[in-house]
PDB file of N, CA and C in Angstrom:
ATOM      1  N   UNK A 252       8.014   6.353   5.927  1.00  0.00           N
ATOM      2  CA  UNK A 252       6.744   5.809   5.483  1.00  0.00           C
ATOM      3  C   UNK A 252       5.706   6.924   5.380  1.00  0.00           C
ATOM      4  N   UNK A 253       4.502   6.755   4.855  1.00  0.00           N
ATOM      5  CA  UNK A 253       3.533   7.841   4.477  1.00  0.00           C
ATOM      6  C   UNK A 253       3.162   7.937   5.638  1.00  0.00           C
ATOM      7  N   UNK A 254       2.515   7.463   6.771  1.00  0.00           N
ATOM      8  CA  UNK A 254       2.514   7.551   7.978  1.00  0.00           C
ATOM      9  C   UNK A 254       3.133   9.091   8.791  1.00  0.00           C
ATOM     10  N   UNK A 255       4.179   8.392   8.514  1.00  0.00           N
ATOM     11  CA  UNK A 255       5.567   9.439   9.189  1.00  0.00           C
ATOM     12  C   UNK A 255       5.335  10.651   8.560  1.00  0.00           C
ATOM     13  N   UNK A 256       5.452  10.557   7.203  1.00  0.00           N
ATOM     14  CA  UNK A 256       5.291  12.166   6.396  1.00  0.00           C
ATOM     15  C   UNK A 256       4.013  12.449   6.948  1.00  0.00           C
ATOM     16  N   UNK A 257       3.325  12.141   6.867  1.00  0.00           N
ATOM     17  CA  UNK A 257       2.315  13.124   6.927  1.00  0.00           C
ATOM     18  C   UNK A 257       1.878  13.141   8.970  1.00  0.00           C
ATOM     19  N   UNK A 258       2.467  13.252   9.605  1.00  0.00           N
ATOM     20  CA  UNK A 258       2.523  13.189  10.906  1.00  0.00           C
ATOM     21  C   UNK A 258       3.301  14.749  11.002  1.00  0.00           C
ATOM     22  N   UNK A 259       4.436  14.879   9.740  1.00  0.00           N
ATOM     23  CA  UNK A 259       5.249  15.668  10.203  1.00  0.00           C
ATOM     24  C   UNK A 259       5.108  16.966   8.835  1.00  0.00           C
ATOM     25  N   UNK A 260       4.092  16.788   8.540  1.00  0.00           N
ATOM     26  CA  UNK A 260       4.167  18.042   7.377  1.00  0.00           C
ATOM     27  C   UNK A 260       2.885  18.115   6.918  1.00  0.00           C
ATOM     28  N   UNK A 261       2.370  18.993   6.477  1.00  0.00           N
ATOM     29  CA  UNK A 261       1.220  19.437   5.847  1.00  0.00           C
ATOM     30  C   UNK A 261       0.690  19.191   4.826  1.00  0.00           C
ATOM     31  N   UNK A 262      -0.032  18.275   4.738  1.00  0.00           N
ATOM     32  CA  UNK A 262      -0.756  17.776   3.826  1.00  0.00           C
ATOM     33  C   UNK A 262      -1.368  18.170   2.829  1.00  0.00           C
ATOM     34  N   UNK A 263      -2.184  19.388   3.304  1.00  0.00           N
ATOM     35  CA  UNK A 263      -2.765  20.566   2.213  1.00  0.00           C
ATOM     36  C   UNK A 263      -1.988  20.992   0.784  1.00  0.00           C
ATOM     37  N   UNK A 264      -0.778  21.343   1.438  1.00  0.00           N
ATOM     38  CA  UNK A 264      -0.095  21.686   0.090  1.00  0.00           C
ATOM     39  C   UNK A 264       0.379  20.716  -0.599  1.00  0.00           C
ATOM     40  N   UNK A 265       0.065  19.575  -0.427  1.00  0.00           N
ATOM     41  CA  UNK A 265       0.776  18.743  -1.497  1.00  0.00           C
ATOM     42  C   UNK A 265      -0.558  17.288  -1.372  1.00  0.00           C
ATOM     43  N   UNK A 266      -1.753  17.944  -1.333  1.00  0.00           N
ATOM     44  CA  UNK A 266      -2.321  16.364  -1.529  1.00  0.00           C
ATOM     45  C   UNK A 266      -2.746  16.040  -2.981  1.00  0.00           C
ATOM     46  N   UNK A 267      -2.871  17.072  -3.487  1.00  0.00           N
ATOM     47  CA  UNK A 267      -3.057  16.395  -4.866  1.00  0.00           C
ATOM     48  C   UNK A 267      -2.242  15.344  -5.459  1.00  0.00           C
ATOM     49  N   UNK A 268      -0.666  16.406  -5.467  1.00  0.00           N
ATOM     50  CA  UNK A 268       0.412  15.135  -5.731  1.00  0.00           C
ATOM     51  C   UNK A 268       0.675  13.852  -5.511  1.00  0.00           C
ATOM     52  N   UNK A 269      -0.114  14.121  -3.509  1.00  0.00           N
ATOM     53  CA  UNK A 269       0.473  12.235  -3.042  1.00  0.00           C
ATOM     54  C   UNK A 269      -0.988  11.568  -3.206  1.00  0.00           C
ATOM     55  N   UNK A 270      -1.864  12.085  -3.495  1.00  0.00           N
ATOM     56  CA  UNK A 270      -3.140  11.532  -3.717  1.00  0.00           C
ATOM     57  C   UNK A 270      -3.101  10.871  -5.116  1.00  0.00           C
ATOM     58  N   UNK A 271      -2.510  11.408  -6.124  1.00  0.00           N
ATOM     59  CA  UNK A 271      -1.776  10.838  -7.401  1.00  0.00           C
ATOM     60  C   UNK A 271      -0.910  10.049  -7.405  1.00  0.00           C
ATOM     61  N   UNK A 272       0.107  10.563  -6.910  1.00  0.00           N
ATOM     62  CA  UNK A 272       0.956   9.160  -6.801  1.00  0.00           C
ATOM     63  C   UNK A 272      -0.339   7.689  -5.610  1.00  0.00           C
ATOM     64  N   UNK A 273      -0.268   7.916  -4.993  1.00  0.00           N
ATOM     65  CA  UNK A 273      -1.260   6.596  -5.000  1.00  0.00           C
ATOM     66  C   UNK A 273      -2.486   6.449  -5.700  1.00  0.00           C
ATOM     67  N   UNK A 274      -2.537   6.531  -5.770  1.00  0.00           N
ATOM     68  CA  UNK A 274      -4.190   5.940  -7.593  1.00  0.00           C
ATOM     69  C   UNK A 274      -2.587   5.628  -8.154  1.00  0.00           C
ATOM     70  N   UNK A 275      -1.708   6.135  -8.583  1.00  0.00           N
ATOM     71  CA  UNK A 275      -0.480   5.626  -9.444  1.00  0.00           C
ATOM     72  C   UNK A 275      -0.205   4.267  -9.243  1.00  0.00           C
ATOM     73  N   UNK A 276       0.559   4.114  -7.614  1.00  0.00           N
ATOM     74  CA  UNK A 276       0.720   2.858  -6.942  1.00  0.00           C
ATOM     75  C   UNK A 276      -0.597   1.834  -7.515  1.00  0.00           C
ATOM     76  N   UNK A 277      -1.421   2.285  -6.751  1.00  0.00           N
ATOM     77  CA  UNK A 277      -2.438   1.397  -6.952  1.00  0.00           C
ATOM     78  C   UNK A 277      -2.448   0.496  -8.344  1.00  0.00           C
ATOM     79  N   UNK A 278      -2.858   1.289  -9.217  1.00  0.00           N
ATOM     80  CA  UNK A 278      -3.135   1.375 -10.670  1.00  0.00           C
ATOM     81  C   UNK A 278      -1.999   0.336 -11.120  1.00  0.00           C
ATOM     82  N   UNK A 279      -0.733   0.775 -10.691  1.00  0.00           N
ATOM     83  CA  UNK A 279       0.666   0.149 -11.547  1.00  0.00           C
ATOM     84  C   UNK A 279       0.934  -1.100 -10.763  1.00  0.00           C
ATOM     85  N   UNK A 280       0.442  -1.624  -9.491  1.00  0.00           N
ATOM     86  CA  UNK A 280       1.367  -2.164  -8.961  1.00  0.00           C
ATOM     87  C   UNK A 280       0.046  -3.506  -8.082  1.00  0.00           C
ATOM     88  N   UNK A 281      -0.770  -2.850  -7.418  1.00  0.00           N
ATOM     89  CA  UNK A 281      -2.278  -2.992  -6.507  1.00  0.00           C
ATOM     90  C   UNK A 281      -2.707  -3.878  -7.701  1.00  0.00           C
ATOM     91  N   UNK A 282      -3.558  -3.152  -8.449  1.00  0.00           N
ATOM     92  CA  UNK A 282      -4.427  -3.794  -9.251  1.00  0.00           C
ATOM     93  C   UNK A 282      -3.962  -4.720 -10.373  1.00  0.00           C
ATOM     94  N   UNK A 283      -2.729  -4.896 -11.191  1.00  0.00           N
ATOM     95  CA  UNK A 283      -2.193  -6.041 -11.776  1.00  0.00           C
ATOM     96  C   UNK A 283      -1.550  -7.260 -11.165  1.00  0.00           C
ATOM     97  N   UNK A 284      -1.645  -7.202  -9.801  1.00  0.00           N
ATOM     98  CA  UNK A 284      -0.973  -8.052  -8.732  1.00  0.00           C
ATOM     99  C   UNK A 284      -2.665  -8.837  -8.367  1.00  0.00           C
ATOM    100  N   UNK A 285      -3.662  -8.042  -8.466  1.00  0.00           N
ATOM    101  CA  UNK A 285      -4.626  -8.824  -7.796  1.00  0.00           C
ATOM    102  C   UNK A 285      -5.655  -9.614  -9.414  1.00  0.00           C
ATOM    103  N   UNK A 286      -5.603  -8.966 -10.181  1.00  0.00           N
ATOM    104  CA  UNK A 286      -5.728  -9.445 -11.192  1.00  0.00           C
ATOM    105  C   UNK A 286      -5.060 -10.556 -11.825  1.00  0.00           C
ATOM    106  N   UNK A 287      -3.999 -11.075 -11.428  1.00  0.00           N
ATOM    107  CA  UNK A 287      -3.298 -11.937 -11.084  1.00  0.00           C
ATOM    108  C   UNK A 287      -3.740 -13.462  -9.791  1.00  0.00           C
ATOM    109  N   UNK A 288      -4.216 -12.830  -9.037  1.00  0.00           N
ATOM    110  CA  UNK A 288      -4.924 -13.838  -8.055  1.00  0.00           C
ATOM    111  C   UNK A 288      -4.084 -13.418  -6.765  1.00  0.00           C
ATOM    112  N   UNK A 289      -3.050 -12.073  -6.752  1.00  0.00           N
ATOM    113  CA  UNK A 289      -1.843 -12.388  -5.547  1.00  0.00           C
ATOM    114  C   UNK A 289      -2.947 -11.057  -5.112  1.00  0.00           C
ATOM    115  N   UNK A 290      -3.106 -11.082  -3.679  1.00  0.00           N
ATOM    116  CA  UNK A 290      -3.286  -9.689  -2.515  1.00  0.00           C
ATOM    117  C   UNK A 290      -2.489  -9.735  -1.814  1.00  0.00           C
ATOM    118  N   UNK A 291      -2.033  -8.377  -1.546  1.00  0.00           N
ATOM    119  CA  UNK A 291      -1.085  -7.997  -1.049  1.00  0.00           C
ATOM    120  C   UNK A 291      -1.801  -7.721   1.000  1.00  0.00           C
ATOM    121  N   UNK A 292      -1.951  -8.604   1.757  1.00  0.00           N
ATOM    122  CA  UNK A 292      -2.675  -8.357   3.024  1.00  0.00           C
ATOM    123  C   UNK A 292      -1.847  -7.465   3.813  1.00  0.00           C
ATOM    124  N   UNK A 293      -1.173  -6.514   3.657  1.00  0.00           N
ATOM    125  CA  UNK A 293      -0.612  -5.791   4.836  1.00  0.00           C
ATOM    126  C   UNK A 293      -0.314  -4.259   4.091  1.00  0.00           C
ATOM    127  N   UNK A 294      -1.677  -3.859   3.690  1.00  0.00           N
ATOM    128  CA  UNK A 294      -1.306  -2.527   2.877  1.00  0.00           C
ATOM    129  C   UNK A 294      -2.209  -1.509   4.158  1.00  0.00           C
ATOM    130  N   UNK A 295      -0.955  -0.624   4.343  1.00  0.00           N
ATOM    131  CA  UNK A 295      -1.558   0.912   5.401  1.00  0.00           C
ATOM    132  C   UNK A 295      -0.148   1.320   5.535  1.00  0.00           C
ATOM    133  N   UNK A 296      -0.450   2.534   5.864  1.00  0.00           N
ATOM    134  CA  UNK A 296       0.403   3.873   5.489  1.00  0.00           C
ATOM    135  C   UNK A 296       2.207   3.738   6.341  1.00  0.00           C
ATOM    136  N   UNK A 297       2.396   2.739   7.173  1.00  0.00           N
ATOM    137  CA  UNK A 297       3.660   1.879   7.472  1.00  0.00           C
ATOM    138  C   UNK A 297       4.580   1.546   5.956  1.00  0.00           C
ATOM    139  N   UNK A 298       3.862   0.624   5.479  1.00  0.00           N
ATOM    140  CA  UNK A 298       4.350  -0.204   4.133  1.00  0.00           C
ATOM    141  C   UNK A 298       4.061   0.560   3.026  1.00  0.00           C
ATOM    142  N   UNK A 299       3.732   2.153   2.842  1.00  0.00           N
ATOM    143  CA  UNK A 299       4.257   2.820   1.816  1.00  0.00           C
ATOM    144  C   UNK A 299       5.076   3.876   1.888  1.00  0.00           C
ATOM    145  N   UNK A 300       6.175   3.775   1.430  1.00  0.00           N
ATOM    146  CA  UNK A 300       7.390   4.814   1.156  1.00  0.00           C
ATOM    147  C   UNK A 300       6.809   5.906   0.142  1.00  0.00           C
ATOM    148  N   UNK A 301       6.990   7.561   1.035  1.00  0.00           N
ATOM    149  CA  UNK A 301       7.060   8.120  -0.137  1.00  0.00           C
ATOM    150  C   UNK A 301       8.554   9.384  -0.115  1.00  0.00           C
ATOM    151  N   UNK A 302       8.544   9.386  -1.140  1.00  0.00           N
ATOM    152  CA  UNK A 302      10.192  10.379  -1.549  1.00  0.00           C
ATOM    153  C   UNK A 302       9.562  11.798  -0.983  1.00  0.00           C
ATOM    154  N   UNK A 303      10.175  12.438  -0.020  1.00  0.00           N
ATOM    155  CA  UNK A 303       9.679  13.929   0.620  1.00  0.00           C
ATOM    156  C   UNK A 303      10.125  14.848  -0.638  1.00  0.00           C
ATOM    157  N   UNK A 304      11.413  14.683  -1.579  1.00  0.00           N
ATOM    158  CA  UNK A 304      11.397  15.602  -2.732  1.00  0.00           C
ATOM    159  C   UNK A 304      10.245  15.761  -3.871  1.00  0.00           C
ATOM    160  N   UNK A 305       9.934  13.893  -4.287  1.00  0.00           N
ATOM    161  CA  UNK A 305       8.943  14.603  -5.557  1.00  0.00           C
ATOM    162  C   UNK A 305       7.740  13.885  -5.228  1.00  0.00           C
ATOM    163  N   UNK A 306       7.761  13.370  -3.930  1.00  0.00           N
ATOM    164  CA  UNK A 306       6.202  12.777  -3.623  1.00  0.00           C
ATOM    165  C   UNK A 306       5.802  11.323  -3.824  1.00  0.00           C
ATOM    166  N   UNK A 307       6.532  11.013  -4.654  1.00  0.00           N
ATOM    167  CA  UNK A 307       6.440   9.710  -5.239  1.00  0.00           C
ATOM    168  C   UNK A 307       6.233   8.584  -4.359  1.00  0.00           C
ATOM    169  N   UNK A 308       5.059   7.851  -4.337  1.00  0.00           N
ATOM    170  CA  UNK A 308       4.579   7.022  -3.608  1.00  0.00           C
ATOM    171  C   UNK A 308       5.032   5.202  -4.017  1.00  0.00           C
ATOM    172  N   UNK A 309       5.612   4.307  -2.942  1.00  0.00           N
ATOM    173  CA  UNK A 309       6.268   3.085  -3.634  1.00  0.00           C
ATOM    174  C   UNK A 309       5.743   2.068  -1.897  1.00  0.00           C
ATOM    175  N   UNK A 310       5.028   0.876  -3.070  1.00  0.00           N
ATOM    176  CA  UNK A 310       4.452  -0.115  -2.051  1.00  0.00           C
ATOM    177  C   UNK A 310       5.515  -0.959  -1.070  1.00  0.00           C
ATOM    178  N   UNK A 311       5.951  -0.975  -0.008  1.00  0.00           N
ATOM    179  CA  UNK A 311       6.765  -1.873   0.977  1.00  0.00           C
ATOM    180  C   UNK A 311       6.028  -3.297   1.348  1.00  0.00           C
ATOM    181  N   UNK A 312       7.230  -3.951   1.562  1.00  0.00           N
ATOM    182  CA  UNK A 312       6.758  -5.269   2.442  1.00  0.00           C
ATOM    183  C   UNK A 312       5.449  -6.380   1.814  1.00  0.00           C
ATOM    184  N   UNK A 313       5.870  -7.132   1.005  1.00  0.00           N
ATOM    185  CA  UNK A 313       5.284  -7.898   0.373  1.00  0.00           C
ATOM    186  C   UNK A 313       5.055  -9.230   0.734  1.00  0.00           C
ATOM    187  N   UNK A 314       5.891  -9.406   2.117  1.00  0.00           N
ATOM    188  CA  UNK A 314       5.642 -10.844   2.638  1.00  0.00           C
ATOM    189  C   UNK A 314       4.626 -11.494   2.911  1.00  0.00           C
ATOM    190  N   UNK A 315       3.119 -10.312   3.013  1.00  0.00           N
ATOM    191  CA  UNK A 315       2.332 -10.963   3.390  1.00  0.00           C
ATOM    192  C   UNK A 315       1.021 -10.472   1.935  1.00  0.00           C
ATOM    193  N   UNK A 316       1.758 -11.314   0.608  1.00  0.00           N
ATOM    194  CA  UNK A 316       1.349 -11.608  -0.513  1.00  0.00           C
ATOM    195  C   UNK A 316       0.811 -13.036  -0.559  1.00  0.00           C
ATOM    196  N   UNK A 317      -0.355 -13.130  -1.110  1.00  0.00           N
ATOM    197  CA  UNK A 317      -0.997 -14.396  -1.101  1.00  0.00           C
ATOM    198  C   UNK A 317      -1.438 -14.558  -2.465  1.00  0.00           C
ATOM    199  N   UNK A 318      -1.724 -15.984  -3.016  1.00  0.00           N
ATOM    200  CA  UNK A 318      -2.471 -16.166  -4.145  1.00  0.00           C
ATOM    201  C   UNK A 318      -4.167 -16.307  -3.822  1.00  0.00           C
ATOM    202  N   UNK A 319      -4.600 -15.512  -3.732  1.00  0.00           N
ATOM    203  CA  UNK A 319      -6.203 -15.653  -3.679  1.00  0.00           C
ATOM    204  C   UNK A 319      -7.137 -17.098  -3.923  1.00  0.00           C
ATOM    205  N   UNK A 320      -6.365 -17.913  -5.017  1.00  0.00           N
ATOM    206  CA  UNK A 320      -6.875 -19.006  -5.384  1.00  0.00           C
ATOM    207  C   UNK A 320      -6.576 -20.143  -4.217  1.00  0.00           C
ATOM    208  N   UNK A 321      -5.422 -20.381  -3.421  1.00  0.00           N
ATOM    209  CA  UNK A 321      -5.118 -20.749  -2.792  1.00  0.00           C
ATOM    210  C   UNK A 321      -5.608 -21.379  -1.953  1.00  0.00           C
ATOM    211  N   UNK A 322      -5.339 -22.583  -0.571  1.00  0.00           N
ATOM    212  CA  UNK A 322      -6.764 -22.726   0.301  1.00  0.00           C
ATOM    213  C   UNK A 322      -5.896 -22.238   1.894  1.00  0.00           C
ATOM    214  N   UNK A 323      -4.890 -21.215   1.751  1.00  0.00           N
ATOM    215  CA  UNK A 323      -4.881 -20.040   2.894  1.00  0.00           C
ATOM    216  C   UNK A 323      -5.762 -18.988   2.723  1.00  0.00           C
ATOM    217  N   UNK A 324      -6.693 -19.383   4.286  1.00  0.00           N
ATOM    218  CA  UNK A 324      -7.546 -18.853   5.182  1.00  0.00           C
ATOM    219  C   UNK A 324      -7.394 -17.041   5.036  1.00  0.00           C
ATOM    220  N   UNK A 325      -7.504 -16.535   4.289  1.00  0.00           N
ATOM    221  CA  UNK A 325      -7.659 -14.558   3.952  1.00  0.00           C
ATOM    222  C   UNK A 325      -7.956 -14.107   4.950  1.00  0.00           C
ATOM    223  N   UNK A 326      -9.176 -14.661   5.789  1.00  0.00           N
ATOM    224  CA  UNK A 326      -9.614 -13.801   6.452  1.00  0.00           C
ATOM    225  C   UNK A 326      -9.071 -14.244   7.933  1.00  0.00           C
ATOM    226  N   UNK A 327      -8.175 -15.558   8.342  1.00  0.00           N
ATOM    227  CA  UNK A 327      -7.627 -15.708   8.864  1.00  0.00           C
ATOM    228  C   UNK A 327      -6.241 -14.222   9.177  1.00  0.00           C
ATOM    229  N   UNK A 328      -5.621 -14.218   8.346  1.00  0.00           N
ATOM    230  CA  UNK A 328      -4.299 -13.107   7.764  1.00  0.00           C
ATOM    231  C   UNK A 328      -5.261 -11.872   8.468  1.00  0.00           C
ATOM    232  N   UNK A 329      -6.049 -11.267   7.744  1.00  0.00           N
ATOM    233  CA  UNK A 329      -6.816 -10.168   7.955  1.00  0.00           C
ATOM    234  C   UNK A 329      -6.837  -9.911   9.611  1.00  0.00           C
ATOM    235  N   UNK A 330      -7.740 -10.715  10.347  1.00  0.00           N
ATOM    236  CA  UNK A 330      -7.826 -11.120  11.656  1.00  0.00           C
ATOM    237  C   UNK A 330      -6.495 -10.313  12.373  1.00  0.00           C
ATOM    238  N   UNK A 331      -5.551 -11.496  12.158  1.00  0.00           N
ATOM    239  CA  UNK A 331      -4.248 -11.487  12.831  1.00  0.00           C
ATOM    240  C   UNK A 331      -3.333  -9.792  12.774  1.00  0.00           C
ATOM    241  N   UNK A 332      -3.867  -9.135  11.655  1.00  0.00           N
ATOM    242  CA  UNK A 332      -3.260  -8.182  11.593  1.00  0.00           C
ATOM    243  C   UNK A 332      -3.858  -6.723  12.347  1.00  0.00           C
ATOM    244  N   UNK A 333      -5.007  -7.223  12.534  1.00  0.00           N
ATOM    245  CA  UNK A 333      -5.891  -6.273  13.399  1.00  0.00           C
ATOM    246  C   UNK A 333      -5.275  -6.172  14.400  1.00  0.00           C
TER     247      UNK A 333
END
């Protein structure tokens, strides 16, 4: 997980890349999911995988995907995960 990498390697030399690949994530995956009405409530650096060869950043663990429109409590979820 991104977590892990960057616990164990240096960030400096490669933040542009993983700083790109997420605006990427985001962009491709984040923002047409919520535009949609679904949030994804369990996004931090656990639930993203990134590849240590080319950097490449990929969103994990989607179970706690919701439809926004919905009448489950958001800030209930939010709460609980604190």
């Amino acid at each position: 997980d991104l977590g892990e990498y960057l616990s164990k390697n240096e960030l400096a030399d490669n933040f542009i890349k993983i700083n790109n690949s997420l605006i990427d994530v985001i962009n491709n995956a984040v923002v047409p999911y919520n535009k949609n009405g679904l949030v994804h409530l369990d996004l931090k650096a656990q639930n993203l995988l990134i590849n240590s060869e080319n950097l490449n950043c990929k969103i994990i663990d989607w179970g706690l995907l919701v439809n926004s429109e919905s009448k489950i409590n958001i800030r209930y979820f939010k709460t609980q995960l604190n």
